[in-house]
C-alpha atoms as one frame of an Amber mdcrd trajectory, in Angstrom:
protein
  27.191 -31.173  30.504  28.685 -27.781  31.386  27.309 -24.631  29.806  30.749
 -22.948  29.783  32.475 -22.279  26.479  35.137 -24.813  25.578  38.658 -23.636
  24.762  39.463 -24.220  21.085  42.723 -25.885  20.069  45.120 -24.371  17.540
  43.458 -26.366  14.738  39.884 -25.406  15.496  37.829 -22.229  15.841  35.496
 -21.267  18.671  32.576 -22.199  16.409  33.873 -25.777  16.179  33.683 -26.137
  19.955  30.099 -24.900  20.356  27.417 -27.338  21.404  23.996 -27.371  19.776
  22.552 -25.719  22.877  25.143 -22.938  22.727  24.428 -22.337  19.049  20.725
 -22.118  19.893  21.588 -19.687  22.675  23.417 -17.414  20.227  20.367 -17.383
  17.957  18.172 -16.575  20.958  20.426 -13.649  21.882  19.937 -12.244  18.387
  16.174 -12.163  18.806  14.196  -9.421  20.472  13.067  -9.961  24.063   9.447
 -10.626  23.120  10.319 -13.172  20.424  12.799 -14.975  22.695  10.201 -15.099
  25.478   7.652 -16.683  23.131  10.149 -19.433  22.273  10.952 -20.112  25.942
   7.251 -20.495  26.681   7.214 -23.576  24.483  10.148 -25.317  26.192  10.151
 -27.604  29.196  11.621 -26.360  32.518  14.727 -28.495  31.969  15.210 -27.115
  28.445  14.762 -23.558  29.701  17.421 -24.163  32.349  19.954 -25.508  29.851
  19.250 -22.839  27.253  19.287 -20.048  29.842  22.665 -21.178  31.166  24.029
 -21.378  27.632  22.800 -17.839  26.919  24.960 -16.585  29.789  27.978 -18.480
  28.460  27.873 -17.097  24.909  27.526 -13.398  25.718  31.141 -12.666  24.791
  31.453 -14.570  21.511  33.054 -12.730  18.597  31.222 -11.598  15.455  32.848
 -14.226  13.239  31.451 -16.977  15.457  27.992 -15.383  15.404  28.123 -15.224
  11.594  29.172 -18.866  11.399  26.226 -19.902  13.604  23.836 -17.939  11.404
  25.276 -19.459   8.222  24.834 -22.958   9.602  21.290 -22.185  10.739  20.311
 -20.852   7.309  21.849 -23.879   5.590  19.806 -26.219   7.797  16.618 -24.217
   7.163  17.124 -24.367   3.406  17.407 -28.150   3.575  14.403 -28.643   5.822
  11.807 -26.210   4.445  10.042 -25.666   1.145  10.957 -21.987   1.081  10.831
 -20.950  -2.568   9.605 -24.435  -3.586   5.928 -24.210  -2.873   5.730 -21.770
  -0.008   2.521 -20.412  -1.513   0.315 -22.888   0.331   2.165 -22.230   3.584
   1.719 -18.463   3.254  -1.929 -18.855   2.282  -2.611 -21.113   5.280  -0.841
 -18.806   7.731  -2.693 -15.732   6.477  -6.022 -17.540   6.491  -5.537 -18.688
  10.084  -4.459 -15.215  11.160  -6.919 -13.067   9.206  -9.798 -15.287   8.123
 -10.618 -16.283   4.574 -11.862 -12.980   3.135  -9.091 -10.774   4.527  -6.453
 -13.353   3.681  -7.589 -13.453   0.046  -7.464  -9.665  -0.060  -3.868  -9.679
   1.189  -2.880 -12.568  -1.091  -4.266 -10.708  -4.093  -1.786  -7.931  -3.285
   1.330 -10.069  -2.763   1.062 -13.107  -5.058   1.124 -12.124  -8.740   0.801
 -15.725  -9.945  -2.485 -16.339  -8.137  -3.863 -12.847  -8.228  -6.880 -11.540
 -10.049  -4.512  -8.903 -11.429  -1.951 -10.599 -13.681   0.688  -7.855 -13.734
   0.569  -7.024 -10.054   4.343  -7.172  -9.816   4.153  -3.544 -10.994   2.770
  -2.584  -7.585   6.234  -3.275  -6.158   7.813  -0.712  -8.481   7.817   3.038
  -7.970   5.821   5.384 -10.197   8.797   6.669 -12.173  10.030   3.166 -13.002
   6.572   2.157 -14.215   6.177   5.316 -16.283   9.542   4.735 -17.959   8.532
   1.129 -18.614   5.287   1.962 -20.431   5.803   5.443 -21.870   6.524   4.153
 -25.399   3.653   1.670 -25.502   0.308   2.104 -27.260  -2.199   4.178 -25.221
  -4.463   1.133 -24.862  -1.626  -0.885 -23.327  -0.793   2.046 -21.050  -4.430
   2.314 -19.995  -4.608  -1.411 -19.209  -1.471  -1.261 -17.097  -2.496   1.889
 -15.207  -5.905   0.285 -14.543  -4.218  -2.540 -12.671  -2.406  -0.219 -10.246
  -3.590   1.104  -6.908  -5.367   4.389  -7.479  -2.746   6.536  -5.749   0.119
   4.867  -7.609  -1.857   5.076 -10.857  -2.295   8.813 -10.373   1.455   9.237
  -9.794   2.246   7.252 -12.944  -0.307   9.266 -14.901   1.362  12.480 -13.776
   4.718  11.291 -15.134   3.343  10.524 -18.604   3.393  13.172 -21.379   0.570
  15.731 -20.853  -0.954  15.018 -24.252  -1.130  11.289 -23.424  -2.808  11.721
 -20.021  -6.375  12.511 -21.205  -6.224   9.678 -23.717  -5.220   7.213 -20.990
  -7.980   8.364 -18.626 -10.515   8.242 -21.470  -9.537   4.665 -22.296  -9.613
   3.634 -18.625 -13.096   5.090 -18.236 -14.389   3.076 -21.185 -12.725  -0.202
 -20.180 -14.964  -2.975 -18.937 -14.122  -6.679 -19.258 -10.719  -7.645 -20.609
 -10.664 -11.117 -22.142  -7.727 -13.558 -21.891  -6.555 -12.727 -25.432  -6.050
  -9.114 -24.435  -4.269 -10.179 -21.257  -1.977 -12.409 -23.325  -1.095  -9.467
 -25.534  -0.463  -7.352 -22.475   1.800 -10.048 -21.046   3.662 -10.323 -24.311
   4.481  -6.649 -24.174   5.469  -6.731 -20.524   7.615  -9.836 -20.895   9.876
  -7.818 -23.133  10.638  -5.780 -20.024  10.678  -8.428 -17.294   9.695 -12.040
 -16.736   6.126 -12.622 -15.557   4.103 -15.768 -15.077   0.423 -15.057 -14.679
  -2.895 -16.806 -14.667  -4.946 -16.027 -17.770  -8.591 -15.267 -17.151 -11.221
 -12.694 -18.001 -10.545  -9.723 -15.752 -12.880  -6.952 -14.704 -10.838  -3.768
 -14.709 -11.158  -0.116 -15.537 -14.479   1.613 -15.984 -15.747   5.044 -15.011
 -15.378   4.380 -11.282 -11.751   3.325 -11.672 -11.005   6.429 -13.736 -12.731
   8.594 -11.101 -10.737   7.055  -8.250  -7.477   7.634 -10.101  -8.490  11.233
 -10.736  -9.156  11.681  -7.012  -5.417  11.340  -6.423  -4.247  13.744  -9.127
  -3.291  17.375  -8.579  -6.121  19.860  -9.102  -4.525  21.542 -12.127  -3.851
  18.187 -13.747  -7.399  17.012 -12.988  -8.947  20.126 -14.548  -6.787  19.866
 -17.675  -7.567  16.183 -18.235 -11.289  16.597 -17.616 -11.413  19.551 -19.998
  -9.720  17.493 -22.700 -12.073  14.521 -22.197 -15.052  16.884 -22.358 -14.044
  17.863 -25.900 -14.676  14.306 -27.103 -17.484  13.311 -24.776 -19.243  15.575
 -22.323 -21.222  12.594 -21.036 -18.064  10.627 -20.237 -16.530  13.615 -18.487
 -19.713  14.069 -16.446 -19.827  10.361 -15.590 -16.260  10.439 -14.277 -16.946
  13.645 -12.357 -20.111  12.195 -10.820 -18.132   9.275  -9.439 -15.406  11.377
  -7.931 -15.430  12.095  -4.219 -14.868  15.785  -3.631 -14.309  17.756  -0.451
 -17.894  18.994  -0.219 -19.126  15.372  -0.107 -17.752  15.099   3.430 -20.905
  16.819   4.685 -22.842  13.587   3.996 -20.591  11.366   6.130 -21.399  10.418
   9.712 -19.895  12.270  12.673 -17.871   9.321  13.937 -16.140   8.856  10.585
 -15.419  12.566  10.354 -14.002  12.638  13.882 -11.675   9.763  12.988 -10.648
  11.522   9.778  -9.977  14.860  11.477  -7.616  13.224  13.953  -5.468  12.168
  10.996  -5.256  15.609   9.376  -2.600  18.221  10.159  -4.120  21.410  11.551
  -2.322  23.525   8.956  -3.890  21.537   6.094  -7.341  21.605   7.697  -7.245
  25.380   8.218  -6.307  25.935   4.582  -8.962  23.507   3.300 -11.737  25.070
   5.359 -10.967  28.517   3.952 -12.661  27.373   0.746 -15.433  25.247   2.277
 -19.066  26.330   2.378 -20.678  27.248   5.686 -22.680  24.014   5.994 -19.588
  21.836   5.715 -17.635  24.077   8.074 -20.356  23.816  10.717 -20.493  20.051
  10.224 -16.750  19.663  10.763 -16.632  22.114  13.654 -19.411  20.067  15.275
 -17.139  17.028  15.144 -14.443  18.816  17.181 -14.251  19.912  20.770 -15.337
  23.502  21.395 -11.756  24.488  22.122 -10.371  22.835  18.983 -13.049  24.444
  16.812 -12.303  27.850  18.328  -8.568  27.443  17.662  -9.214  26.475  14.023
 -11.477  29.505  13.519  -8.822  31.798  15.014  -6.146  30.350  12.724  -8.404
  30.728   9.689  -8.957  34.363  10.502  -5.268  34.990  11.125  -4.348  33.320
   7.833  -5.983  36.016   5.756  -6.574  35.680   1.976  -5.132  32.556   0.356
  -4.816  31.337  -3.214  -7.634  29.162  -4.475  -5.142  26.622  -5.829  -3.627
  26.230  -2.352  -7.078  25.630  -0.871  -7.881  23.049  -3.568  -4.629  21.172
  -2.974  -5.278  21.094   0.795  -8.743  19.697   0.153  -7.255  17.117  -2.210
  -4.840  15.992   0.497  -7.691  15.510   2.961  -9.737  13.571   0.416  -6.721
  11.351  -0.348  -6.440  10.514   3.370 -10.208   9.950   3.575 -10.135   7.633
   0.570  -7.331   5.547   2.042  -9.062   5.293   5.419 -12.256   4.295   3.645
 -10.445   1.597   1.656  -8.889   0.333   4.898 -12.327   0.186   6.513 -11.409
   2.770   9.166 -14.183   5.162   8.151 -17.265   5.163   5.908 -17.559   7.814
   3.215 -21.101   8.603   2.154 -21.868  10.425  -1.056 -20.682  10.660  -4.612
 -18.043   8.069  -5.383 -18.017   6.756  -1.821 -19.801   4.049   0.124 -23.492
   4.775   0.488 -24.874   4.868   4.019 -27.883   2.634   4.726
């Protein structure tokens, strides 16, 4: 059978004249080189020859024909797969084979709300402003529950968009949360279902607590952090101290190992590092300089000197940015943070 394109009659389109091999060739041409090569590796020499010849023949097809081939392909896929009708097991199996059981479960807990330990995880797919607008009129306890379920960085952004007088109350409630029973989750779902449809697994969930409140506070702006902590202190100095003790602050970096600090420093912009070190104590400065090359350390010192006096708030924000990066790298397993609020070294 020839690989050349057939000439369509007046009653038919070019698509109608394509062979199955030519349609496959068009799909192959739409793939990247690496993906197409992987497919060819799984074909026999004879199949490669036929498909390769067909790929040459379809190079000049028009866009309407390409679209028609894609439409047909998608229609066939919909008929032959369980996409949307039980793909959960397929996704779970693929991730488990690729990542191993533990990592796969970690990923699945982030992308499958129905099987997650966090019933309202669909919120993680929304931006901070949308979430804040969704919950701003709810009772502070409901707000605290919802914010507790979010990633710490996203939770901090949502917190910042809530009314200032509500922020300390939310953090206070998060810090005193422990185990949330199914009845409370049902109530939470009832409230959220007024906003959007959600189907979740009901179970006792361990959320919130002092450590969760501390991690959220790690991502807030310095001024906002100080205001909230001051307000919480009015009601409970012990609670404020407990949250503070679990926060990871810039000075805690001195307790981390050199390799982790070297990895962290490579991810920090020089401008931010120079500003942050202006407010660091001498021990931490020496520690960080010791994790750089002599030339790099010398350049940083020169830039610090040339910078002159800077505002304390600017220094604090630079340090916050570095800690936010460090926290994320720690959560990803790239580095180990030792010290208050971080992973203890053993």
